[in-house]
Coordinates of C-alpha atoms in Angstrom, one line a residue:
Chain A
M1 CA -32.5 0.5 28.3
K2 CA -28.7 0.5 28.6
K3 CA -26.7 -2.1 30.5
A4 CA -25.9 -1.3 34.1
Y5 CA -22.9 -3.5 34.9
K6 CA -22.2 -4.8 38.4
K7 CA -18.5 -4.3 39.0
V8 CA -15.8 -5.3 41.4
D9 CA -12.4 -4.0 42.3
F10 CA -9.8 -5.1 39.8
P11 CA -6.0 -5.2 40.4
T12 CA -4.4 -2.1 38.8
E13 CA -1.3 -4.0 37.8
K14 CA -3.6 -6.2 35.6
I15 CA -5.6 -3.5 33.8
R16 CA -3.7 -4.3 30.5
K17 CA -6.2 -7.2 30.1
F18 CA -8.9 -4.9 28.8
L19 CA -6.7 -2.0 27.4
E20 CA -3.9 -3.7 25.5
P21 CA -6.3 -5.2 22.9
G22 CA -6.8 -1.7 21.7
P23 CA -10.5 -0.8 22.2
I24 CA -12.0 2.6 21.8
V25 CA -12.5 4.1 25.2
L26 CA -14.6 6.9 26.7
V27 CA -12.6 9.4 28.8
S28 CA -14.6 11.2 31.5
S29 CA -13.4 14.3 33.3
R30 CA -14.5 16.9 35.8
W31 CA -13.3 20.5 36.3
E32 CA -15.0 23.5 38.1
G33 CA -18.2 21.5 38.6
K34 CA -18.6 20.5 35.0
E35 CA -18.3 16.9 33.7
N36 CA -17.4 15.8 30.2
I37 CA -16.8 12.8 28.1
M38 CA -14.6 12.2 25.0
T39 CA -14.0 9.2 22.7
M40 CA -10.4 8.1 22.4
G41 CA -8.5 5.5 20.4
W42 CA -4.9 6.5 20.7
H43 CA -3.6 5.0 24.0
T44 CA -1.1 2.4 25.2
V45 CA -0.2 0.6 28.4
L46 CA 3.3 1.7 29.5
E47 CA 4.0 -0.2 32.8
F48 CA 2.4 -2.8 35.0
S49 CA 3.3 -1.4 38.4
P50 CA 2.9 1.5 38.9
S51 CA 0.1 1.0 36.5
L52 CA 0.9 3.5 33.7
V53 CA -1.1 4.4 30.6
G54 CA -0.1 6.9 27.8
C55 CA -2.9 8.7 25.9
M56 CA -2.8 11.2 23.0
I57 CA -5.6 13.7 23.3
T58 CA -5.9 16.5 20.7
A59 CA -5.4 19.9 22.3
E60 CA -8.6 21.1 20.5
N61 CA -10.7 18.8 22.6
H62 CA -12.7 20.4 25.3
S63 CA -11.5 17.6 27.6
F64 CA -7.8 18.4 27.1
D65 CA -7.9 21.5 29.4
M66 CA -10.2 19.8 31.9
I67 CA -7.8 16.8 32.3
E68 CA -4.7 18.9 32.3
K69 CA -6.1 21.4 34.9
S70 CA -7.8 18.8 37.2
G71 CA -4.9 16.3 36.7
E72 CA -7.4 13.5 36.6
C73 CA -9.7 11.4 34.3
V74 CA -11.4 8.1 34.1
I75 CA -10.7 5.7 31.2
N76 CA -14.0 3.9 30.7
I77 CA -14.2 0.8 28.4
P78 CA -17.5 0.7 26.5
T79 CA -19.0 -2.3 24.7
V80 CA -20.5 -2.5 21.3
D81 CA -24.1 -1.9 22.6
L82 CA -22.9 1.7 23.2
I83 CA -21.8 2.3 19.6
D84 CA -24.2 5.2 19.0
E85 CA -23.0 6.9 22.2
I86 CA -19.3 6.3 21.2
I87 CA -19.8 7.9 17.8
G88 CA -22.1 10.7 19.1
I89 CA -19.7 11.6 21.9
G90 CA -16.8 11.7 19.5
N91 CA -18.7 14.0 17.2
S92 CA -19.9 16.6 19.7
S93 CA -18.1 19.0 22.0
G94 CA -18.3 19.5 25.7
A95 CA -18.0 23.2 25.1
D96 CA -21.7 23.3 24.2
T97 CA -23.1 19.8 25.2
D98 CA -23.7 18.1 28.5
K99 CA -22.8 14.7 27.2
F100 CA -23.9 12.6 30.2
N101 CA -27.3 14.1 29.8
K102 CA -27.5 14.1 26.0
F103 CA -26.3 10.5 25.6
G104 CA -28.2 9.1 28.6
L105 CA -25.2 8.0 30.5
T106 CA -24.9 7.8 34.3
A107 CA -22.1 9.7 36.1
E108 CA -21.1 7.5 39.1
K109 CA -18.8 8.7 42.0
A110 CA -15.3 7.4 41.7
S111 CA -13.4 6.0 44.7
I112 CA -10.3 8.1 44.7
I113 CA -10.6 10.9 42.2
K114 CA -13.3 13.5 41.5
A115 CA -13.9 12.7 37.8
P116 CA -16.9 10.5 37.3
L117 CA -17.1 6.9 36.3
I118 CA -19.5 6.0 33.4
K119 CA -21.8 3.4 34.9
E120 CA -22.8 1.9 31.6
C121 CA -19.2 1.0 30.6
F122 CA -17.7 -2.5 31.2
A123 CA -14.6 -1.2 33.0
N124 CA -13.6 2.1 34.6
Y125 CA -10.0 3.0 35.4
E126 CA -9.5 6.0 37.7
C127 CA -6.4 7.9 36.5
K128 CA -4.1 10.6 37.9
L129 CA -1.9 12.6 35.5
V130 CA 1.7 11.8 36.5
D131 CA 3.8 13.2 33.7
K132 CA 3.2 16.2 31.4
Q133 CA 6.6 16.4 29.7
L134 CA 5.2 15.3 26.3
L135 CA 2.1 17.4 26.5
S136 CA 3.2 20.5 24.6
K137 CA 5.0 18.6 21.8
Y138 CA 2.8 15.6 21.3
N139 CA -0.4 16.1 23.4
F140 CA 0.6 12.9 25.1
F141 CA -0.6 12.4 28.7
I142 CA 0.9 9.8 31.0
F143 CA -1.5 8.6 33.6
E144 CA -1.3 6.3 36.6
V145 CA -4.3 4.0 37.1
V146 CA -5.0 4.4 40.8
K147 CA -8.2 2.3 41.0
A148 CA -9.9 -0.1 38.6
H149 CA -13.5 -1.3 38.5
V150 CA -14.4 -4.2 36.1
A151 CA -17.8 -5.9 35.4
T152 CA -18.4 -9.4 36.5
S153 CA -21.0 -10.2 33.9
S154 CA -18.7 -11.7 31.2
K155 CA -15.1 -12.8 30.9
Y156 CA -14.4 -10.9 27.7
P157 CA -16.3 -7.7 26.8
K158 CA -17.4 -7.1 23.2
T159 CA -15.3 -4.1 22.6
V160 CA -15.0 -1.9 19.5
H161 CA -11.7 -1.0 17.8
Y162 CA -11.5 2.0 15.5
L163 CA -9.9 1.9 12.0
G164 CA -10.8 5.5 10.9
E165 CA -13.3 6.4 8.1
G166 CA -16.3 5.5 10.3
I167 CA -15.3 1.8 10.5
F168 CA -15.0 -0.2 13.7
M169 CA -13.8 -3.8 14.3
V170 CA -15.8 -5.6 16.9
S171 CA -13.8 -8.0 19.1
G172 CA -14.0 -11.6 18.0
R173 CA -13.2 -15.0 19.5
H174 CA -10.5 -15.6 22.1
I175 CA -7.7 -18.2 21.8
A176 CA -5.4 -19.2 24.7
F177 CA -2.0 -20.8 24.7
P178 CA -0.5 -20.3 28.2
E179 CA 1.5 -23.5 27.9
K180 CA 3.6 -22.0 25.1
F181 CA 4.7 -19.1 27.3
K182 CA 7.6 -18.8 29.7
P183 CA 6.0 -18.1 33.1
E184 CA 7.7 -14.7 33.3
N185 CA 6.3 -13.7 29.9
L186 CA 2.6 -14.5 30.7
Chain B
M1 CA 3.5 -23.1 3.9
K2 CA 3.2 -19.5 5.1
K3 CA 1.3 -16.8 3.3
A4 CA 3.4 -14.5 1.1
Y5 CA 1.3 -11.4 0.8
K6 CA 1.5 -9.2 -2.3
K7 CA 1.7 -5.6 -1.1
V8 CA 1.4 -2.1 -2.4
D9 CA 2.6 1.3 -1.1
F10 CA 0.2 2.7 1.4
P11 CA -0.1 6.4 2.5
T12 CA 1.8 6.9 5.7
E13 CA -0.8 9.4 7.0
K14 CA -3.4 6.5 6.9
I15 CA -1.4 3.8 8.7
R16 CA -3.7 4.1 11.8
K17 CA -6.1 1.9 9.9
F18 CA -4.2 -1.2 10.8
L19 CA -2.5 0.0 14.0
E20 CA -5.2 1.8 16.0
P21 CA -7.3 -1.3 16.4
G22 CA -4.5 -2.5 18.7
P23 CA -3.0 -5.7 17.2
I24 CA 0.1 -7.5 18.4
V25 CA 2.9 -6.5 16.0
L26 CA 6.3 -7.9 15.2
V27 CA 9.1 -5.4 15.3
S28 CA 12.1 -6.2 13.1
S29 CA 15.5 -4.5 13.4
R30 CA 19.1 -4.7 12.1
W31 CA 22.3 -3.6 13.7
E32 CA 25.9 -4.5 12.9
G33 CA 24.9 -7.1 10.3
K34 CA 22.5 -9.0 12.6
E35 CA 18.7 -9.0 12.2
N36 CA 16.2 -9.6 15.0
I37 CA 12.4 -9.7 15.6
M38 CA 10.4 -9.0 18.8
T39 CA 6.7 -9.3 19.6
M40 CA 5.1 -6.1 20.9
G41 CA 1.7 -5.1 22.2
W42 CA 2.3 -1.7 23.8
H43 CA 2.0 0.9 21.0
T44 CA -0.1 3.8 20.0
V45 CA -0.6 6.1 17.0
L46 CA 0.5 9.7 18.0
E47 CA 0.0 11.8 14.8
F48 CA -1.3 11.5 11.2
S49 CA 1.3 13.7 9.5
P50 CA 4.1 13.4 10.1
S51 CA 3.0 9.8 10.8
L52 CA 4.1 9.2 14.4
V53 CA 3.8 6.0 16.5
G54 CA 4.9 5.5 20.1
C55 CA 6.1 2.2 21.4
M56 CA 7.1 0.8 24.8
I57 CA 9.9 -1.7 24.5
T58 CA 11.3 -3.2 27.7
A59 CA 15.0 -2.4 28.0
E60 CA 15.8 -6.1 28.7
N61 CA 14.8 -6.9 25.1
H62 CA 17.7 -7.7 22.8
S63 CA 15.9 -5.5 20.2
F64 CA 16.0 -2.4 22.5
D65 CA 19.7 -1.7 21.9
M66 CA 19.5 -2.6 18.2
I67 CA 16.7 -0.2 17.6
E68 CA 18.2 2.6 19.7
K69 CA 21.6 2.3 18.1
S70 CA 20.4 1.9 14.5
G71 CA 17.6 4.5 15.0
E72 CA 15.3 2.3 12.9
C73 CA 12.9 -0.6 12.9
V74 CA 10.0 -2.1 11.0
I75 CA 6.5 -2.5 12.6
N76 CA 5.1 -5.6 10.9
I77 CA 1.4 -6.6 11.4
P78 CA 1.0 -10.3 11.5
T79 CA -2.3 -12.2 11.1
V80 CA -3.7 -15.1 13.2
D81 CA -2.1 -17.7 10.9
L82 CA 1.3 -16.7 12.4
I83 CA 0.1 -17.2 16.0
D84 CA 2.9 -19.8 16.7
E85 CA 5.5 -17.5 15.4
I86 CA 4.1 -14.5 17.4
I87 CA 4.3 -16.5 20.6
G88 CA 7.6 -18.2 19.8
I89 CA 9.3 -14.9 18.9
G90 CA 7.9 -13.3 22.2
N91 CA 9.3 -16.2 24.2
S92 CA 12.9 -16.4 22.8
S93 CA 15.8 -13.9 22.7
G94 CA 17.7 -12.5 19.8
A95 CA 20.8 -12.8 22.0
D96 CA 21.0 -16.5 21.2
T97 CA 18.5 -17.1 18.4
D98 CA 18.3 -16.2 14.8
K99 CA 14.6 -15.6 14.8
F100 CA 14.1 -15.3 11.0
N101 CA 15.7 -18.7 10.6
K102 CA 14.2 -20.4 13.6
F103 CA 10.6 -19.3 12.8
G104 CA 10.8 -19.7 9.0
L105 CA 10.2 -16.0 8.2
T106 CA 11.6 -14.1 5.2
A107 CA 13.6 -10.9 5.7
E108 CA 12.8 -8.6 2.8
K109 CA 14.7 -5.5 1.9
A110 CA 13.0 -2.3 3.0
S111 CA 12.7 0.8 0.7
I112 CA 14.1 3.5 2.9
I113 CA 15.7 1.9 6.0
K114 CA 18.2 -0.9 6.6
A115 CA 16.0 -3.0 9.0
P116 CA 14.2 -5.8 7.1
L117 CA 10.5 -6.2 6.4
I118 CA 8.9 -9.5 7.3
K119 CA 7.4 -10.8 4.1
E120 CA 4.8 -13.0 5.7
C121 CA 3.1 -10.1 7.6
F122 CA 0.0 -8.3 6.2
A123 CA 1.6 -4.9 6.6
N124 CA 5.1 -3.4 7.1
Y125 CA 5.7 0.1 8.4
E126 CA 9.3 1.3 8.0
C127 CA 10.1 3.5 11.0
K128 CA 12.8 6.0 11.9
L129 CA 13.4 6.8 15.6
V130 CA 12.6 10.5 15.9
D131 CA 12.4 11.2 19.7
K132 CA 14.3 9.5 22.6
Q133 CA 13.3 11.8 25.4
L134 CA 11.1 9.2 27.1
L135 CA 13.5 6.3 26.6
S136 CA 15.4 6.4 29.9
K137 CA 12.3 6.9 32.1
Y138 CA 9.6 4.9 30.3
N139 CA 11.4 2.8 27.5
F140 CA 9.1 4.8 25.2
F141 CA 10.3 5.2 21.6
I142 CA 8.7 7.7 19.2
F143 CA 9.0 6.7 15.6
E144 CA 8.0 8.3 12.3
V145 CA 6.6 5.9 9.7
V146 CA 8.5 6.8 6.6
K147 CA 7.1 4.2 4.3
A148 CA 4.2 1.7 4.5
H149 CA 3.5 -1.5 2.5
V150 CA 0.1 -3.2 2.9
A151 CA -1.3 -6.4 1.4
T152 CA -4.0 -6.2 -1.3
S153 CA -5.4 -9.7 -0.5
S154 CA -8.1 -8.6 1.9
K155 CA -9.8 -5.5 3.2
Y156 CA -9.4 -6.3 6.8
P157 CA -6.6 -8.6 8.2
K158 CA -7.4 -11.2 10.8
T159 CA -5.2 -9.7 13.6
V160 CA -4.6 -10.9 17.1
H161 CA -4.8 -8.7 20.2
Y162 CA -3.1 -9.7 23.4
L163 CA -4.8 -9.7 26.9
G164 CA -2.0 -11.2 28.9
E165 CA -1.9 -14.7 30.5
G166 CA -1.4 -16.4 27.1
I167 CA -4.8 -15.2 25.8
F168 CA -5.4 -13.4 22.5
M169 CA -8.5 -11.9 21.0
V170 CA -8.9 -12.5 17.2
S171 CA -10.3 -9.5 15.3
G172 CA -14.0 -10.0 14.5
R173 CA -16.6 -8.5 12.3
H174 CA -16.5 -4.9 11.0
I175 CA -19.3 -2.3 11.3
A176 CA -19.3 1.1 9.5
F177 CA -21.2 4.3 10.2
P178 CA -19.5 7.0 8.2
E179 CA -22.8 8.9 7.9
K180 CA -22.8 9.5 11.6
F181 CA -19.4 11.3 11.6
K182 CA -18.6 14.9 10.9
P183 CA -16.4 14.9 7.8
E184 CA -13.4 16.3 9.8
N185 CA -13.7 13.5 12.3
L186 CA -13.6 10.6 9.9

């Protein structure tokens, strides 16, 4: 039985908290009545407000066209309990697989966009595609996070971070030094 | 006494191994005879070969101009033993501080570029700026890693991953499932 996180709204200007550490994410999309999921590791926060995120998605991915055409996706942050789904989703194609069904994940209605949230993920960031200028040269999408949902069950999710060659790092302990920062740098 | 890693050449098409997990990095630069270091958390791998990395660097940073004008920098990957330096470097400016001196770090000659390596870091990626088209709108630099040096002391460095608000996640255990991947996806 997979976790079903209870979530609350989270300020979009603070979504770096769960994305900047660099976890593998699951990107869900919807186009012409079909839904899909891909596994993604190449992303970066670009701005606090508007809340911008840049993502490199290989053009061969079935999700590439769905995201470009719909202009939307959800960045879902899974935890280590979903490691089999993370790997399985990354090693199958939406062209011939209904991944929500195959991997036993629940598509939940988003608040603002049409692409679905993945209920079993710790956090869900609803994204609109705002800049395509690096798409043709680098497959680089720039999204604005327009709505964020984050689980209340734990302060820090146990995320997985990909190194290549089938190896993942699982997030470890947390250390805090706010007193050593200038307030404007926190 | 800080660690002084012994390093070997590392294939540039494999540098994602230490960057994709999302660690905080130290970016070193050199311009008009001066050297500087900044702390950076907003970066992503963009391509294996040529080895491309995208980085968001706030224009207010002293390093921004140095990197844009010289067209070079080094992405250095520090480990948790350098946490005081990581925070101190991120909370001071190269405009009035010689950071190599203040933080007791050693500037080492790079192989290909003029910007210095930081000897005390686990890995050093020599970078050339190859695309500026997103600089004015997003402060987003696209670099090619032209040479990589990686320590031989341990398989996995103990990196730190920033969450904001003075909090860092320290990299935890590693798990490997190469048998679950298609060979072309490893």
